[in-house]
PDB file of C-alpha atoms in Angstrom:
ATOM      1  CA  MET A   1      51.992 -63.763 -34.143  1.00  0.00           C
ATOM      2  CA  GLY A   2      48.375 -64.245 -33.147  1.00  0.00           C
ATOM      3  CA  ARG A   3      46.797 -67.662 -33.282  1.00  0.00           C
ATOM      4  CA  LYS A   4      43.381 -68.803 -34.411  1.00  0.00           C
ATOM      5  CA  LEU A   5      42.279 -71.289 -31.784  1.00  0.00           C
ATOM      6  CA  SER A   6      40.999 -74.765 -32.621  1.00  0.00           C
ATOM      7  CA  PHE A   7      38.257 -76.725 -30.857  1.00  0.00           C
ATOM      8  CA  ASP A   8      40.004 -79.933 -29.793  1.00  0.00           C
ATOM      9  CA  LYS A   9      41.729 -78.452 -26.708  1.00  0.00           C
ATOM     10  CA  SER A  10      40.920 -76.201 -23.804  1.00  0.00           C
ATOM     11  CA  TRP A  11      40.308 -72.623 -24.975  1.00  0.00           C
ATOM     12  CA  TYR A  12      42.115 -71.298 -21.923  1.00  0.00           C
ATOM     13  CA  GLU A  13      45.143 -73.488 -22.576  1.00  0.00           C
ATOM     14  CA  LEU A  14      45.346 -72.439 -26.212  1.00  0.00           C
ATOM     15  CA  ILE A  15      45.024 -68.754 -25.448  1.00  0.00           C
ATOM     16  CA  SER A  16      47.692 -69.092 -22.760  1.00  0.00           C
ATOM     17  CA  ARG A  17      50.051 -70.675 -25.275  1.00  0.00           C
ATOM     18  CA  SER A  18      49.285 -68.015 -27.893  1.00  0.00           C
ATOM     19  CA  VAL A  19      50.485 -65.243 -25.592  1.00  0.00           C
ATOM     20  CA  SER A  20      53.142 -67.114 -23.654  1.00  0.00           C
ATOM     21  CA  GLY A  21      55.912 -64.796 -22.493  1.00  0.00           C
ATOM     22  CA  HIS A  22      53.918 -61.605 -23.112  1.00  0.00           C
ATOM     23  CA  SER A  23      52.481 -59.377 -20.383  1.00  0.00           C
ATOM     24  CA  TYR A  24      49.686 -57.784 -22.458  1.00  0.00           C
ATOM     25  CA  PHE A  25      47.484 -59.349 -25.093  1.00  0.00           C
ATOM     26  CA  VAL A  26      44.127 -59.022 -26.801  1.00  0.00           C
ATOM     27  CA  ILE A  27      41.479 -61.621 -27.533  1.00  0.00           C
ATOM     28  CA  SER A  28      38.815 -61.554 -30.219  1.00  0.00           C
ATOM     29  CA  LEU A  29      35.856 -63.906 -29.691  1.00  0.00           C
ATOM     30  CA  SER A  30      33.380 -64.595 -32.521  1.00  0.00           C
ATOM     31  CA  TYR A  31      29.992 -66.176 -31.850  1.00  0.00           C
ATOM     32  CA  SER A  32      27.420 -67.653 -34.204  1.00  0.00           C
ATOM     33  CA  VAL A  33      23.746 -67.197 -33.415  1.00  0.00           C
ATOM     34  CA  ARG A  34      20.866 -69.260 -34.836  1.00  0.00           C
ATOM     35  CA  VAL A  35      17.383 -67.771 -34.579  1.00  0.00           C
ATOM     36  CA  LEU A  36      14.965 -70.391 -33.220  1.00  0.00           C
ATOM     37  CA  ARG A  37      11.711 -68.545 -33.925  1.00  0.00           C
ATOM     38  CA  ASP A  38      10.564 -65.547 -35.936  1.00  0.00           C
ATOM     39  CA  THR A  39      11.388 -62.397 -34.007  1.00  0.00           C
ATOM     40  CA  ILE A  40      11.553 -58.624 -34.149  1.00  0.00           C
ATOM     41  CA  LEU A  41      14.830 -57.203 -32.874  1.00  0.00           C
ATOM     42  CA  PRO A  42      15.331 -53.827 -31.141  1.00  0.00           C
ATOM     43  CA  PRO A  43      16.550 -50.938 -33.310  1.00  0.00           C
ATOM     44  CA  PHE A  44      20.086 -51.259 -31.948  1.00  0.00           C
ATOM     45  CA  THR A  45      20.783 -54.980 -31.603  1.00  0.00           C
ATOM     46  CA  SER A  46      23.724 -54.775 -29.213  1.00  0.00           C
ATOM     47  CA  LYS A  47      20.966 -54.739 -26.560  1.00  0.00           C
ATOM     48  CA  VAL A  48      20.349 -58.393 -27.487  1.00  0.00           C
ATOM     49  CA  VAL A  49      24.044 -59.217 -27.213  1.00  0.00           C
ATOM     50  CA  ARG A  50      24.288 -57.460 -23.833  1.00  0.00           C
ATOM     51  CA  TYR A  51      21.354 -59.565 -22.659  1.00  0.00           C
ATOM     52  CA  PHE A  52      23.194 -62.706 -23.777  1.00  0.00           C
ATOM     53  CA  VAL A  53      26.241 -61.641 -21.762  1.00  0.00           C
ATOM     54  CA  GLU A  54      24.180 -60.862 -18.674  1.00  0.00           C
ATOM     55  CA  VAL A  55      22.348 -64.207 -18.493  1.00  0.00           C
ATOM     56  CA  SER A  56      24.196 -66.922 -20.406  1.00  0.00           C
ATOM     57  CA  LYS A  57      26.582 -69.389 -18.757  1.00  0.00           C
ATOM     58  CA  ILE A  58      28.952 -68.809 -21.697  1.00  0.00           C
ATOM     59  CA  PHE A  59      29.814 -65.349 -20.452  1.00  0.00           C
ATOM     60  CA  SER A  60      30.106 -65.846 -16.680  1.00  0.00           C
ATOM     61  CA  SER A  61      33.685 -64.541 -16.506  1.00  0.00           C
ATOM     62  CA  LEU A  62      33.088 -61.661 -18.904  1.00  0.00           C
ATOM     63  CA  ARG A  63      30.271 -60.340 -16.743  1.00  0.00           C
ATOM     64  CA  ASN A  64      32.817 -59.455 -14.051  1.00  0.00           C
ATOM     65  CA  ILE A  65      34.768 -57.346 -16.564  1.00  0.00           C
ATOM     66  CA  LEU A  66      31.645 -55.549 -17.796  1.00  0.00           C
ATOM     67  CA  ARG A  67      30.322 -54.725 -14.331  1.00  0.00           C
ATOM     68  CA  GLN A  68      33.446 -52.842 -13.284  1.00  0.00           C
ATOM     69  CA  LYS A  69      33.757 -49.112 -13.885  1.00  0.00           C
ATOM     70  CA  TYR A  70      36.541 -47.976 -16.196  1.00  0.00           C
ATOM     71  CA  ARG A  71      37.725 -44.721 -17.617  1.00  0.00           C
ATOM     72  CA  LEU A  72      38.335 -46.603 -20.871  1.00  0.00           C
ATOM     73  CA  ALA A  73      36.880 -50.101 -20.934  1.00  0.00           C
ATOM     74  CA  PRO A  74      39.126 -53.048 -21.882  1.00  0.00           C
ATOM     75  CA  ILE A  75      36.218 -54.746 -23.670  1.00  0.00           C
ATOM     76  CA  SER A  76      33.995 -54.094 -26.658  1.00  0.00           C
ATOM     77  CA  ILE A  77      30.756 -55.790 -27.678  1.00  0.00           C
ATOM     78  CA  SER A  78      29.323 -55.636 -31.168  1.00  0.00           C
ATOM     79  CA  PRO A  79      25.703 -55.630 -32.259  1.00  0.00           C
ATOM     80  CA  LEU A  80      24.327 -58.645 -34.070  1.00  0.00           C
ATOM     81  CA  PHE A  81      25.552 -59.031 -37.645  1.00  0.00           C
ATOM     82  CA  ILE A  82      23.893 -60.622 -40.642  1.00  0.00           C
ATOM     83  CA  GLY A  83      26.729 -61.500 -42.957  1.00  0.00           C
ATOM     84  CA  ASN A  84      29.156 -58.568 -42.787  1.00  0.00           C
ATOM     85  CA  GLU A  85      26.539 -55.956 -41.934  1.00  0.00           C
ATOM     86  CA  PRO A  86      25.646 -54.876 -38.386  1.00  0.00           C
ATOM     87  CA  LEU A  87      21.958 -54.861 -37.501  1.00  0.00           C
ATOM     88  CA  PHE A  88      20.793 -51.420 -36.393  1.00  0.00           C
ATOM     89  CA  LYS A  89      18.765 -48.587 -37.882  1.00  0.00           C
ATOM     90  CA  SER A  90      18.628 -44.827 -37.733  1.00  0.00           C
ATOM     91  CA  ILE A  91      15.966 -43.077 -35.695  1.00  0.00           C
ATOM     92  CA  ASP A  92      14.305 -41.947 -38.952  1.00  0.00           C
ATOM     93  CA  ASP A  93      13.934 -45.514 -40.233  1.00  0.00           C
ATOM     94  CA  HIS A  94      10.523 -46.797 -39.133  1.00  0.00           C
ATOM     95  CA  ARG A  95      10.913 -50.282 -40.558  1.00  0.00           C
ATOM     96  CA  LEU A  96      11.145 -53.204 -38.138  1.00  0.00           C
ATOM     97  CA  ILE A  97      14.211 -55.443 -37.948  1.00  0.00           C
ATOM     98  CA  SER A  98      12.384 -58.751 -38.540  1.00  0.00           C
ATOM     99  CA  ILE A  99      14.375 -61.970 -38.536  1.00  0.00           C
ATOM    100  CA  ARG A 100      12.935 -65.307 -39.593  1.00  0.00           C
ATOM    101  CA  LYS A 101      13.465 -68.631 -37.831  1.00  0.00           C
ATOM    102  CA  GLY A 102      16.649 -70.372 -38.961  1.00  0.00           C
ATOM    103  CA  TYR A 103      18.576 -67.231 -39.863  1.00  0.00           C
ATOM    104  CA  ALA A 104      22.274 -67.227 -39.042  1.00  0.00           C
ATOM    105  CA  LEU A 105      23.565 -64.166 -37.170  1.00  0.00           C
ATOM    106  CA  SER A 106      26.836 -63.425 -35.407  1.00  0.00           C
ATOM    107  CA  PHE A 107      28.524 -61.047 -32.996  1.00  0.00           C
ATOM    108  CA  ARG A 108      31.964 -60.521 -31.545  1.00  0.00           C
ATOM    109  CA  ILE A 109      33.607 -59.484 -28.320  1.00  0.00           C
ATOM    110  CA  GLY A 110      37.061 -57.978 -27.985  1.00  0.00           C
ATOM    111  CA  ILE A 111      39.061 -57.983 -24.740  1.00  0.00           C
ATOM    112  CA  ALA A 112      42.379 -56.515 -23.631  1.00  0.00           C
ATOM    113  CA  CYS A 113      44.104 -58.540 -20.920  1.00  0.00           C
ATOM    114  CA  SER A 114      47.223 -58.661 -18.824  1.00  0.00           C
ATOM    115  CA  LYS A 115      48.779 -61.847 -17.537  1.00  0.00           C
ATOM    116  CA  PRO A 116      47.982 -61.377 -13.801  1.00  0.00           C
ATOM    117  CA  ASP A 117      44.323 -60.588 -14.612  1.00  0.00           C
ATOM    118  CA  PHE A 118      43.800 -63.378 -17.132  1.00  0.00           C
ATOM    119  CA  SER A 119      40.805 -65.244 -15.704  1.00  0.00           C
ATOM    120  CA  ILE A 120      38.527 -65.680 -18.724  1.00  0.00           C
ATOM    121  CA  ASP A 121      36.691 -69.003 -18.662  1.00  0.00           C
ATOM    122  CA  LEU A 122      35.845 -70.275 -22.141  1.00  0.00           C
ATOM    123  CA  SER A 123      35.046 -73.849 -21.126  1.00  0.00           C
ATOM    124  CA  ASN A 124      31.354 -73.310 -21.938  1.00  0.00           C
ATOM    125  CA  SER A 125      30.955 -72.557 -25.623  1.00  0.00           C
ATOM    126  CA  TRP A 126      27.291 -73.308 -26.369  1.00  0.00           C
ATOM    127  CA  ASP A 127      23.928 -72.267 -24.982  1.00  0.00           C
ATOM    128  CA  ILE A 128      20.229 -71.906 -25.885  1.00  0.00           C
ATOM    129  CA  LEU A 129      18.484 -68.818 -24.548  1.00  0.00           C
ATOM    130  CA  SER A 130      14.891 -67.684 -24.378  1.00  0.00           C
ATOM    131  CA  THR A 131      15.014 -63.877 -24.171  1.00  0.00           C
ATOM    132  CA  PRO A 132      12.622 -60.914 -24.393  1.00  0.00           C
ATOM    133  CA  TYR A 133      13.981 -60.505 -27.935  1.00  0.00           C
ATOM    134  CA  GLY A 134      13.433 -64.102 -29.096  1.00  0.00           C
ATOM    135  CA  ASP A 135      14.903 -67.583 -28.766  1.00  0.00           C
ATOM    136  CA  PHE A 136      18.475 -68.167 -29.861  1.00  0.00           C
ATOM    137  CA  GLU A 137      21.196 -70.788 -30.034  1.00  0.00           C
ATOM    138  CA  ILE A 138      24.660 -69.342 -29.382  1.00  0.00           C
ATOM    139  CA  ARG A 139      28.001 -70.988 -30.148  1.00  0.00           C
ATOM    140  CA  LEU A 140      31.579 -69.811 -29.791  1.00  0.00           C
ATOM    141  CA  ALA A 141      32.729 -69.993 -33.422  1.00  0.00           C
ATOM    142  CA  ASN A 142      36.291 -68.683 -33.286  1.00  0.00           C
ATOM    143  CA  ALA A 143      38.771 -67.218 -30.846  1.00  0.00           C
ATOM    144  CA  PHE A 144      41.925 -65.323 -31.690  1.00  0.00           C
ATOM    145  CA  ALA A 145      44.621 -64.212 -29.280  1.00  0.00           C
ATOM    146  CA  THR A 146      47.720 -62.119 -29.896  1.00  0.00           C
ATOM    147  CA  SER A 147      50.223 -60.179 -27.862  1.00  0.00           C
ATOM    148  CA  ILE A 148      50.180 -56.421 -28.327  1.00  0.00           C
ATOM    149  CA  ASP A 149      53.707 -56.712 -29.751  1.00  0.00           C
ATOM    150  CA  SER A 150      52.275 -58.648 -32.711  1.00  0.00           C
ATOM    151  CA  LEU A 151      49.316 -56.376 -33.437  1.00  0.00           C
ATOM    152  CA  SER A 152      49.396 -55.283 -37.090  1.00  0.00           C
ATOM    153  CA  ILE A 153      47.253 -54.617 -40.142  1.00  0.00           C
ATOM    154  CA  GLY A 154      50.298 -54.820 -42.403  1.00  0.00           C
ATOM    155  CA  LEU A 155      51.375 -51.189 -42.719  1.00  0.00           C
ATOM    156  CA  SER A 156      55.072 -50.645 -43.486  1.00  0.00           C
ATOM    157  CA  GLY A 157      57.445 -48.616 -45.642  1.00  0.00           C
ATOM    158  CA  ASN A 158      57.791 -44.883 -46.112  1.00  0.00           C
ATOM    159  CA  HIS A 159      54.084 -44.197 -46.535  1.00  0.00           C
ATOM    160  CA  ASP A 160      50.905 -46.200 -46.724  1.00  0.00           C
ATOM    161  CA  PHE A 161      47.212 -45.999 -47.463  1.00  0.00           C
ATOM    162  CA  VAL A 162      44.582 -47.284 -45.052  1.00  0.00           C
ATOM    163  CA  LYS A 163      40.819 -47.586 -45.294  1.00  0.00           C
ATOM    164  CA  ILE A 164      38.824 -47.389 -42.068  1.00  0.00           C
ATOM    165  CA  ARG A 165      35.254 -48.544 -42.097  1.00  0.00           C
ATOM    166  CA  PHE A 166      33.081 -47.269 -39.251  1.00  0.00           C
ATOM    167  CA  MET A 167      30.516 -50.049 -39.112  1.00  0.00           C
ATOM    168  CA  THR A 168      28.432 -48.726 -36.196  1.00  0.00           C
ATOM    169  CA  PRO A 169      27.988 -45.122 -35.029  1.00  0.00           C
ATOM    170  CA  THR A 170      31.320 -43.817 -33.771  1.00  0.00           C
ATOM    171  CA  LEU A 171      31.082 -41.401 -30.849  1.00  0.00           C
ATOM    172  CA  LEU A 172      34.093 -39.103 -30.386  1.00  0.00           C
ATOM    173  CA  SER A 173      33.808 -36.125 -28.070  1.00  0.00           C
ATOM    174  CA  SER A 174      34.267 -32.661 -29.579  1.00  0.00           C
ATOM    175  CA  LYS A 175      36.416 -31.916 -26.507  1.00  0.00           C
ATOM    176  CA  LEU A 176      38.900 -34.699 -27.242  1.00  0.00           C
ATOM    177  CA  MET A 177      41.581 -32.402 -28.699  1.00  0.00           C
ATOM    178  CA  THR A 178      41.439 -29.875 -25.849  1.00  0.00           C
ATOM    179  CA  PRO A 179      45.031 -29.064 -24.782  1.00  0.00           C
ATOM    180  CA  PRO A 180      45.516 -30.782 -21.387  1.00  0.00           C
ATOM    181  CA  ILE A 181      46.278 -27.566 -19.535  1.00  0.00           C
ATOM    182  CA  ASP A 182      44.331 -27.276 -16.288  1.00  0.00           C
ATOM    183  CA  ARG A 183      42.911 -23.789 -16.811  1.00  0.00           C
ATOM    184  CA  ILE A 184      41.797 -24.646 -20.366  1.00  0.00           C
ATOM    185  CA  VAL A 185      40.293 -27.978 -19.319  1.00  0.00           C
ATOM    186  CA  ARG A 186      38.334 -26.289 -16.498  1.00  0.00           C
ATOM    187  CA  ARG A 187      36.968 -23.728 -18.918  1.00  0.00           C
ATOM    188  CA  VAL A 188      35.988 -26.334 -21.534  1.00  0.00           C
ATOM    189  CA  ARG A 189      34.123 -28.408 -18.930  1.00  0.00           C
ATOM    190  CA  ARG A 190      31.550 -25.648 -18.635  1.00  0.00           C
ATOM    191  CA  PHE A 191      30.325 -26.315 -22.162  1.00  0.00           C
ATOM    192  CA  PRO A 192      28.121 -29.244 -23.227  1.00  0.00           C
ATOM    193  CA  SER A 193      29.897 -32.141 -24.892  1.00  0.00           C
ATOM    194  CA  LYS A 194      28.959 -32.999 -28.459  1.00  0.00           C
ATOM    195  CA  HIS A 195      30.154 -35.716 -30.823  1.00  0.00           C
ATOM    196  CA  ILE A 196      32.107 -34.859 -33.947  1.00  0.00           C
ATOM    197  CA  LEU A 197      30.471 -35.938 -37.218  1.00  0.00           C
ATOM    198  CA  LEU A 198      33.591 -36.029 -39.429  1.00  0.00           C
ATOM    199  CA  PRO A 199      36.604 -38.160 -38.434  1.00  0.00           C
ATOM    200  CA  ARG A 200      39.799 -36.125 -38.275  1.00  0.00           C
ATOM    201  CA  PRO A 201      43.077 -38.039 -37.845  1.00  0.00           C
ATOM    202  CA  SER A 202      43.828 -36.102 -34.634  1.00  0.00           C
ATOM    203  CA  TYR A 203      40.584 -37.278 -32.983  1.00  0.00           C
ATOM    204  CA  ILE A 204      40.899 -40.905 -34.139  1.00  0.00           C
ATOM    205  CA  PHE A 205      44.491 -41.339 -32.992  1.00  0.00           C
ATOM    206  CA  ASN A 206      44.236 -39.178 -29.884  1.00  0.00           C
ATOM    207  CA  TYR A 207      41.562 -41.597 -28.707  1.00  0.00           C
ATOM    208  CA  LEU A 208      43.519 -44.718 -29.692  1.00  0.00           C
ATOM    209  CA  VAL A 209      46.750 -43.562 -27.983  1.00  0.00           C
ATOM    210  CA  LYS A 210      44.722 -42.785 -24.852  1.00  0.00           C
ATOM    211  CA  LEU A 211      43.136 -46.233 -25.016  1.00  0.00           C
ATOM    212  CA  TRP A 212      46.457 -48.024 -25.597  1.00  0.00           C
ATOM    213  CA  ASN A 213      48.415 -46.179 -22.876  1.00  0.00           C
ATOM    214  CA  THR A 214      45.583 -46.634 -20.372  1.00  0.00           C
ATOM    215  CA  LEU A 215      45.198 -50.377 -20.968  1.00  0.00           C
ATOM    216  CA  PHE A 216      48.919 -51.133 -21.350  1.00  0.00           C
ATOM    217  CA  PRO A 217      50.619 -48.643 -18.989  1.00  0.00           C
ATOM    218  CA  THR A 218      54.025 -50.318 -18.875  1.00  0.00           C
ATOM    219  CA  LYS A 219      54.211 -50.460 -22.685  1.00  0.00           C
ATOM    220  CA  PRO A 220      53.012 -47.023 -23.862  1.00  0.00           C
ATOM    221  CA  ILE A 221      52.877 -46.586 -27.616  1.00  0.00           C
ATOM    222  CA  TYR A 222      53.778 -42.891 -27.423  1.00  0.00           C
ATOM    223  CA  LEU A 223      55.585 -41.228 -24.534  1.00  0.00           C
ATOM    224  CA  SER A 224      55.032 -37.878 -22.923  1.00  0.00           C
ATOM    225  CA  GLU A 225      54.660 -36.687 -19.334  1.00  0.00           C
ATOM    226  CA  ASN A 226      51.251 -38.413 -18.986  1.00  0.00           C
ATOM    227  CA  VAL A 227      48.507 -40.123 -20.984  1.00  0.00           C
ATOM    228  CA  GLU A 228      46.691 -36.875 -21.758  1.00  0.00           C
ATOM    229  CA  TRP A 229      49.746 -35.117 -23.214  1.00  0.00           C
ATOM    230  CA  ALA A 230      50.844 -38.221 -25.136  1.00  0.00           C
ATOM    231  CA  SER A 231      47.458 -38.582 -26.840  1.00  0.00           C
ATOM    232  CA  TYR A 232      47.210 -34.833 -27.522  1.00  0.00           C
ATOM    233  CA  PHE A 233      50.673 -34.551 -29.080  1.00  0.00           C
ATOM    234  CA  PHE A 234      50.222 -37.683 -31.185  1.00  0.00           C
ATOM    235  CA  GLY A 235      46.855 -36.413 -32.401  1.00  0.00           C
ATOM    236  CA  ARG A 236      48.475 -33.162 -33.533  1.00  0.00           C
ATOM    237  CA  ILE A 237      51.249 -35.064 -35.295  1.00  0.00           C
ATOM    238  CA  CYS A 238      48.653 -37.166 -37.138  1.00  0.00           C
ATOM    239  CA  ASP A 239      46.833 -34.092 -38.448  1.00  0.00           C
ATOM    240  CA  ILE A 240      50.142 -32.995 -40.019  1.00  0.00           C
ATOM    241  CA  HIS A 241      51.304 -36.322 -41.461  1.00  0.00           C
ATOM    242  CA  ILE A 242      47.991 -37.980 -42.406  1.00  0.00           C
ATOM    243  CA  SER A 243      45.718 -36.691 -45.167  1.00  0.00           C
ATOM    244  CA  GLU A 244      42.212 -37.687 -46.220  1.00  0.00           C
ATOM    245  CA  ILE A 245      42.137 -39.136 -49.753  1.00  0.00           C
ATOM    246  CA  ASP A 246      38.493 -40.105 -50.048  1.00  0.00           C
ATOM    247  CA  HIS A 247      35.533 -40.769 -47.815  1.00  0.00           C
ATOM    248  CA  LYS A 248      31.870 -41.623 -47.602  1.00  0.00           C
ATOM    249  CA  ILE A 249      30.929 -40.500 -44.114  1.00  0.00           C
ATOM    250  CA  LYS A 250      27.348 -40.111 -42.949  1.00  0.00           C
ATOM    251  CA  PRO A 251      26.086 -38.628 -39.675  1.00  0.00           C
ATOM    252  CA  ILE A 252      23.498 -40.823 -38.003  1.00  0.00           C
ATOM    253  CA  THR A 253      21.255 -40.732 -34.939  1.00  0.00           C
ATOM    254  CA  VAL A 254      20.068 -44.016 -33.449  1.00  0.00           C
ATOM    255  CA  LEU A 255      17.603 -44.953 -30.731  1.00  0.00           C
ATOM    256  CA  TYR A 256      19.473 -47.072 -28.197  1.00  0.00           C
ATOM    257  CA  ASP A 257      17.127 -47.183 -25.202  1.00  0.00           C
ATOM    258  CA  ILE A 258      14.396 -45.445 -23.211  1.00  0.00           C
ATOM    259  CA  THR A 259      15.308 -44.175 -19.730  1.00  0.00           C
ATOM    260  CA  LYS A 260      13.218 -44.876 -16.621  1.00  0.00           C
ATOM    261  CA  LYS A 261      11.797 -41.376 -16.993  1.00  0.00           C
ATOM    262  CA  GLY A 262      10.638 -42.187 -20.523  1.00  0.00           C
ATOM    263  CA  ARG A 263      13.292 -40.155 -22.314  1.00  0.00           C
ATOM    264  CA  PRO A 264      14.894 -41.696 -25.415  1.00  0.00           C
ATOM    265  CA  LYS A 265      18.653 -42.232 -25.522  1.00  0.00           C
ATOM    266  CA  LYS A 266      19.565 -41.007 -29.009  1.00  0.00           C
ATOM    267  CA  PRO A 267      23.327 -41.046 -29.604  1.00  0.00           C
ATOM    268  CA  ARG A 268      24.481 -39.214 -32.738  1.00  0.00           C
ATOM    269  CA  GLY A 269      27.741 -40.127 -34.403  1.00  0.00           C
ATOM    270  CA  PHE A 270      29.051 -41.091 -37.837  1.00  0.00           C
ATOM    271  CA  ILE A 271      29.261 -44.225 -39.985  1.00  0.00           C
ATOM    272  CA  GLY A 272      30.815 -44.949 -43.369  1.00  0.00           C
ATOM    273  CA  TRP A 273      34.419 -45.132 -44.517  1.00  0.00           C
ATOM    274  CA  ILE A 274      37.476 -42.953 -45.006  1.00  0.00           C
ATOM    275  CA  ILE A 275      40.816 -43.473 -46.769  1.00  0.00           C
ATOM    276  CA  TYR A 276      43.914 -41.952 -45.200  1.00  0.00           C
ATOM    277  CA  GLU A 277      47.377 -41.505 -46.676  1.00  0.00           C
ATOM    278  CA  ILE A 278      50.160 -41.664 -44.072  1.00  0.00           C
ATOM    279  CA  HIS A 279      53.185 -39.628 -45.197  1.00  0.00           C
ATOM    280  CA  ASN A 280      55.645 -40.068 -42.316  1.00  0.00           C
ATOM    281  CA  ARG A 281      57.395 -43.401 -41.928  1.00  0.00           C
ATOM    282  CA  LYS A 282      58.242 -42.554 -38.302  1.00  0.00           C
ATOM    283  CA  ILE A 283      54.602 -42.900 -37.214  1.00  0.00           C
ATOM    284  CA  ILE A 284      53.544 -45.786 -39.490  1.00  0.00           C
ATOM    285  CA  GLU A 285      54.460 -48.541 -37.022  1.00  0.00           C
ATOM    286  CA  LYS A 286      52.458 -46.840 -34.267  1.00  0.00           C
ATOM    287  CA  ILE A 287      49.482 -46.223 -36.607  1.00  0.00           C
ATOM    288  CA  ASP A 288      49.674 -49.895 -37.630  1.00  0.00           C
ATOM    289  CA  LYS A 289      49.382 -51.127 -34.046  1.00  0.00           C
ATOM    290  CA  LEU A 290      46.728 -48.604 -33.054  1.00  0.00           C
ATOM    291  CA  LEU A 291      44.450 -49.530 -35.944  1.00  0.00           C
ATOM    292  CA  ALA A 292      44.943 -53.242 -35.242  1.00  0.00           C
ATOM    293  CA  LEU A 293      43.800 -52.527 -31.675  1.00  0.00           C
ATOM    294  CA  ALA A 294      40.811 -50.592 -33.040  1.00  0.00           C
ATOM    295  CA  ASN A 295      39.810 -53.648 -35.096  1.00  0.00           C
ATOM    296  CA  ILE A 296      39.404 -55.566 -31.836  1.00  0.00           C
ATOM    297  CA  LEU A 297      38.302 -52.923 -29.299  1.00  0.00           C
ATOM    298  CA  GLY A 298      36.696 -50.260 -31.506  1.00  0.00           C
ATOM    299  CA  ILE A 299      36.956 -46.480 -31.335  1.00  0.00           C
ATOM    300  CA  GLY A 300      35.173 -43.949 -29.116  1.00  0.00           C
ATOM    301  CA  ARG A 301      32.526 -43.923 -26.424  1.00  0.00           C
ATOM    302  CA  SER A 302      30.088 -46.723 -25.581  1.00  0.00           C
ATOM    303  CA  ARG A 303      32.134 -49.537 -27.122  1.00  0.00           C
ATOM    304  CA  THR A 304      30.667 -51.934 -24.545  1.00  0.00           C
ATOM    305  CA  ILE A 305      27.196 -51.432 -26.029  1.00  0.00           C
ATOM    306  CA  GLY A 306      28.011 -51.779 -29.710  1.00  0.00           C
ATOM    307  CA  PHE A 307      29.165 -48.317 -30.783  1.00  0.00           C
ATOM    308  CA  GLY A 308      32.480 -47.603 -32.523  1.00  0.00           C
ATOM    309  CA  GLN A 309      32.876 -50.957 -34.275  1.00  0.00           C
ATOM    310  CA  THR A 310      35.585 -50.438 -36.913  1.00  0.00           C
ATOM    311  CA  LYS A 311      37.514 -52.338 -39.560  1.00  0.00           C
ATOM    312  CA  ALA A 312      40.824 -50.892 -40.751  1.00  0.00           C
ATOM    313  CA  THR A 313      42.682 -52.428 -43.705  1.00  0.00           C
ATOM    314  CA  LYS A 314      45.776 -51.571 -45.674  1.00  0.00           C
ATOM    315  CA  ILE A 315      44.998 -50.718 -49.299  1.00  0.00           C
ATOM    316  CA  GLU A 316      47.009 -49.861 -52.397  1.00  0.00           C
ATOM    317  CA  LYS A 317      47.068 -46.414 -53.920  1.00  0.00           C
ATOM    318  CA  GLY A 318      43.991 -45.808 -56.060  1.00  0.00           C
ATOM    319  CA  GLN A 319      42.170 -48.836 -54.656  1.00  0.00           C
TER     320      GLN A 319
END
């Protein structure tokens, strides 16, 4: 099982013990942030967190992970949170995100690791930063490590109900469920890529199988001739055996940044929640692990800049 790490020993030592004997594991790091002067935050506050990671001594080892190029990144970074709510706004919301001195904020970072590559230094757990976005005190509040074998949100039995909350805009390509046949893929590439605005089971779990099998290649969660076929087949299976029970999904466009040419970066995705009923016991264990991974690494594009933050929980029927 995963372990919540205490503060009276080396973080590295405790994480190593938590995953002893396992080749792949995930780490969830939670940070508290105290605002040291009144400030106005950018409309998508993961920009503040990315600045922390780029300059603070706390994140020296994580910077190496972020600066590498990946097909699917083994790390996710959240925006700032106030309580349980992420701080960002839609492009149509013209109000400022104003935060007063003394406010308590938080953020989290999720990382997938393998034993040979485990070089995360958590010896520094506190820093004070003066940034273009304000002055902040940052502390490592909690760390949690678990092997991928122990990932779970508690699903079991013949069928289950799960509620997925999409806390920040989730960006899933409309091309994700393209059959991985060369001539079809070549044809689809000619068309512009859009993001879907309603979460279908096939898209959610296609992405998560692709993420899992890419990050943990010697322990694939679903087998086929390659990653693309495995994720495609599992997505199709999920559309058959998972049904939507209820939802409150909202499309949203946010302003993330302005390019050097002065053009706004305006990703459009969806937020809200959806309840799924899983009818086939043969896929429940895999769904359980995939959603537990999503709780740490998120779902979809741009997870390293705050998009796709999710929270999946098992619920009872009618809840």
